[in-house]
Coordinates of C-alpha atoms in Angstrom, one line a residue:
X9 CA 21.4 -4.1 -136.7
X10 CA 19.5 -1.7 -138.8
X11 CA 21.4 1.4 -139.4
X12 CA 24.9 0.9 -138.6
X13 CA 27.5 0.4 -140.9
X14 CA 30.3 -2.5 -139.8
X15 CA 33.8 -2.0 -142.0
X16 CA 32.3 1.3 -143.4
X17 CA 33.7 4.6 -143.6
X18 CA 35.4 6.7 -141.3
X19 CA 34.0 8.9 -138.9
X20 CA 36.0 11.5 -140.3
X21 CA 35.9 10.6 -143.8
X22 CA 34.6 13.8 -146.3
X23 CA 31.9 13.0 -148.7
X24 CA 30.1 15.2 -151.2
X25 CA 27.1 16.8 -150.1
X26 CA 24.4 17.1 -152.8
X27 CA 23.7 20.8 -151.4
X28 CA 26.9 22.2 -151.5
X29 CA 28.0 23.2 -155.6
X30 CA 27.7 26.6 -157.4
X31 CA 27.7 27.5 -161.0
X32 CA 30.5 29.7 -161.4
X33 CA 29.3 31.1 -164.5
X34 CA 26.2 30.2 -166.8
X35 CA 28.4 30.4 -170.0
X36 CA 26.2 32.9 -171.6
X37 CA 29.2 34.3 -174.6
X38 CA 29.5 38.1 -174.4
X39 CA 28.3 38.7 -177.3
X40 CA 25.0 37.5 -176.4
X41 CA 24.5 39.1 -173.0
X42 CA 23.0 41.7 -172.4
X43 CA 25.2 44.1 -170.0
X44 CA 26.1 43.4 -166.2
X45 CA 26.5 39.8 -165.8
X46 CA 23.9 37.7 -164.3
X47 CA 24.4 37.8 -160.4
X48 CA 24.7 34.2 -159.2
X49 CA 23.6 34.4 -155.3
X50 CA 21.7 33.4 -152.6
X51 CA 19.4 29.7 -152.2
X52 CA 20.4 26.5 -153.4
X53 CA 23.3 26.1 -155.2
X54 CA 25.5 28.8 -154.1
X55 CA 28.0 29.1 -151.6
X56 CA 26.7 31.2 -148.8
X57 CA 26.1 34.9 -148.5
X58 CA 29.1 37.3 -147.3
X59 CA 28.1 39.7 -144.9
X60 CA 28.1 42.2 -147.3
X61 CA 25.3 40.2 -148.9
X62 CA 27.0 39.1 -152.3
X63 CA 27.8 35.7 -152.9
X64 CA 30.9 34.2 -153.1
X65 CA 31.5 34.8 -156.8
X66 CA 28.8 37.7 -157.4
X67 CA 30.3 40.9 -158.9
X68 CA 30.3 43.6 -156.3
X69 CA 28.2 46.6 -157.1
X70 CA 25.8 45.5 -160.0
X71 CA 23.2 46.7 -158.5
X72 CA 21.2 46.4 -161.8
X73 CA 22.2 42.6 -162.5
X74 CA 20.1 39.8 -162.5
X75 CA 19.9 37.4 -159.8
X76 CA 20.2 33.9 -160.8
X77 CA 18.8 30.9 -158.4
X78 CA 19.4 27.3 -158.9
X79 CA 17.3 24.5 -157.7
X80 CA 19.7 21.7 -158.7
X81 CA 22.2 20.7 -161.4
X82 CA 22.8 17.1 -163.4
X83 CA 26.3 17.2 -163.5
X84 CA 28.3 16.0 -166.9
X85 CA 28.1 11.8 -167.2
X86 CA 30.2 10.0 -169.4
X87 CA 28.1 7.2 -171.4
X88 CA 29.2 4.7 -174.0
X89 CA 27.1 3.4 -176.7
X90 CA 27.6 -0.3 -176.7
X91 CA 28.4 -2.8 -179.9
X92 CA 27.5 -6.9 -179.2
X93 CA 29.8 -9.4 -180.8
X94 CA 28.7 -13.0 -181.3
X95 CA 31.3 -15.4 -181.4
X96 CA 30.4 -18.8 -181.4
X97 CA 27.8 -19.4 -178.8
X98 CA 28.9 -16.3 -176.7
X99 CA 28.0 -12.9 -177.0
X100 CA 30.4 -10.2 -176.1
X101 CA 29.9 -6.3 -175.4
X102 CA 32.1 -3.6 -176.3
X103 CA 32.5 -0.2 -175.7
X104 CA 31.6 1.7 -179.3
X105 CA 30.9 5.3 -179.1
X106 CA 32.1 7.5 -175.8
X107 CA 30.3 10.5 -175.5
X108 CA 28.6 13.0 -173.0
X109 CA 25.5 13.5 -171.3
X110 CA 23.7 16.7 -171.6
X111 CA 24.0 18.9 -168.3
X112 CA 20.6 20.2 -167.1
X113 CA 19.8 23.2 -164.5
X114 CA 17.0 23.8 -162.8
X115 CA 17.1 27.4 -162.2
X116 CA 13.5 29.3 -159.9
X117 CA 12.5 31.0 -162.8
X118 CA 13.7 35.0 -161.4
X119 CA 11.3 37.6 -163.3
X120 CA 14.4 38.2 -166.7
X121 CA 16.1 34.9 -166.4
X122 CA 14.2 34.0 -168.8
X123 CA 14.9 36.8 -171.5
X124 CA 18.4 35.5 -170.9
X125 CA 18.2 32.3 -172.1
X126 CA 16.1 33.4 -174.8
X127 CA 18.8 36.0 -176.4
X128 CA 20.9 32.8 -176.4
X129 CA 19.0 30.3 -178.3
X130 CA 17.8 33.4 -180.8
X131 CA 22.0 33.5 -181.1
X132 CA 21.9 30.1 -181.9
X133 CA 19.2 30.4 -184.2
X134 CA 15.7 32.7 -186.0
X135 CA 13.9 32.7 -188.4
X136 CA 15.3 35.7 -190.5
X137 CA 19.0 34.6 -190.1
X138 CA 18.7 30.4 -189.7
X139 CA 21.6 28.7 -188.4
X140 CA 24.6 31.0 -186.8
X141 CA 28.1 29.4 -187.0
X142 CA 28.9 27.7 -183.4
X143 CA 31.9 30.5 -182.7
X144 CA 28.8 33.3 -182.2
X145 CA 26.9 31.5 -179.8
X146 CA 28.9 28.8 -177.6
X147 CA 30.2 29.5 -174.4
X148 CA 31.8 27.9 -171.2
X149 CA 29.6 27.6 -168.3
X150 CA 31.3 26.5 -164.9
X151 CA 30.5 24.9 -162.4
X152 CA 32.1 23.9 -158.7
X153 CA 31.5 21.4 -155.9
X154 CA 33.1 22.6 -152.6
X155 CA 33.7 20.8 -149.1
X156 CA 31.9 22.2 -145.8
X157 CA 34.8 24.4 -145.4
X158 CA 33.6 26.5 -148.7
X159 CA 36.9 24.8 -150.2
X160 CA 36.2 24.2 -153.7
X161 CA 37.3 20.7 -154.4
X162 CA 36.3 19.9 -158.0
X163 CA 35.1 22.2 -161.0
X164 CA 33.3 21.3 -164.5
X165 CA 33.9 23.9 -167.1
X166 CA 31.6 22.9 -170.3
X167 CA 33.6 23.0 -173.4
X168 CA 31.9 24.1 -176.4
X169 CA 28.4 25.1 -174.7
X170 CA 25.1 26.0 -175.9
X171 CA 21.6 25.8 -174.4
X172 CA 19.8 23.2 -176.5
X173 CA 16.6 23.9 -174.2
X174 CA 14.7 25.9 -172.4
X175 CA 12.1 24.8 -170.6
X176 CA 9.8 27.1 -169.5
X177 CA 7.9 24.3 -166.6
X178 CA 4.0 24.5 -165.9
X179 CA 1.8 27.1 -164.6
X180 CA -1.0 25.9 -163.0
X181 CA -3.6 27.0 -160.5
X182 CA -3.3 24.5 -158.3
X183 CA -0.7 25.1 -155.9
X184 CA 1.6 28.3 -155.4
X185 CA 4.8 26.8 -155.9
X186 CA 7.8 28.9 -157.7
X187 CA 8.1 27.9 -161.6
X188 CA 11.1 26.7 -162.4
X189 CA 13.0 27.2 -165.7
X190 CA 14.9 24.1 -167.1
X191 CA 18.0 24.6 -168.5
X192 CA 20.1 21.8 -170.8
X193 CA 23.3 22.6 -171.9
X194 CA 24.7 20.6 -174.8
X195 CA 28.6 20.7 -175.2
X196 CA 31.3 19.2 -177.2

């Protein structure tokens, strides 16, 4: 019968829910920043609002920081690069090369996000100072994935971060949708 499960889970059994993660911390290295600490509250992405109106992580009494608003989040993926082996008249796959995916945020593009970001990658590199050594600019961003309890049950801290992109989405006059800044982090 259509939409019953026979031998399937539990009743009581906890799954992930794709709405309930954070980002702990965008990873943006001090030196880069610019001040009080991006404010991560409120919408998708966040654990809910206090009473007090801060988030669950926010720093209390920033009133001057920027709020930060995610859409969604592609969390790390392991992929391996794969090497074929003939041998006689079979063909066998290996596992070559392990390596990482690149993380990606989509953050609603909050009026200063943006000059974030951009202080980041102008770390990273400009045109009077070329390539900075990696020490100057990466950083750890951190992320968390927490039951319907607010329990945080698994994090991902990014070793080694940096944003390789920044997407800036597409303005258009079509609809009145919120623009959307995407965010990929590449990390060791």
């Amino acid at each position: 019968m259509p939409g019953f499960l026979f031998d399937g889970p539990s009743n009581t059994a906890e799954f992930h829910r794709q709405h309930r993660w954070i980002i702990e911390d965008l990873g943006i290295p001090p030196s880069v920043s610019s001040g009080a600490p991006p404010r991560i509250g409120g919408g998708t992405g966040t654990i809910p609002r206090s009473p007090s109106g801060q988030s669950g992580n926010s720093p209390a009494g920033k009133a001057n920081a920027l709020g930060v608003y995610a859409q969604s989040l592609q969390l790390p993926s392991l992929e391996f690069e794969i090497e074929t082996v003939q041998g006689g008249s079979s063909e066998y796959k290996v596992a070559k090369l392990a390596k990482w995916k690149n993380c990606v945020v989509r953050f609603y593009d909050v009026y200063g996000l943006f000059r974030e970001f951009d202080k980041w990658q102008k770390a990273i590199w400009s045109p009077e100072a070329g390539l900075r050594p990696a020490s100057e600019y990466k950083g750890e961003p951190k992320f968390a994935l927490y039951d319907g309890r607010g329990v945080v049950k698994q994090r991902y801290t990014l070793k080694g971060a940096f944003v390789q992109n920044v997407d800036h989405g597409e303005l258009t006059y079509t609809n009145s949708e919120v623009k959307l800044l995407i965010v990929t982090y590449a990390y060791d």
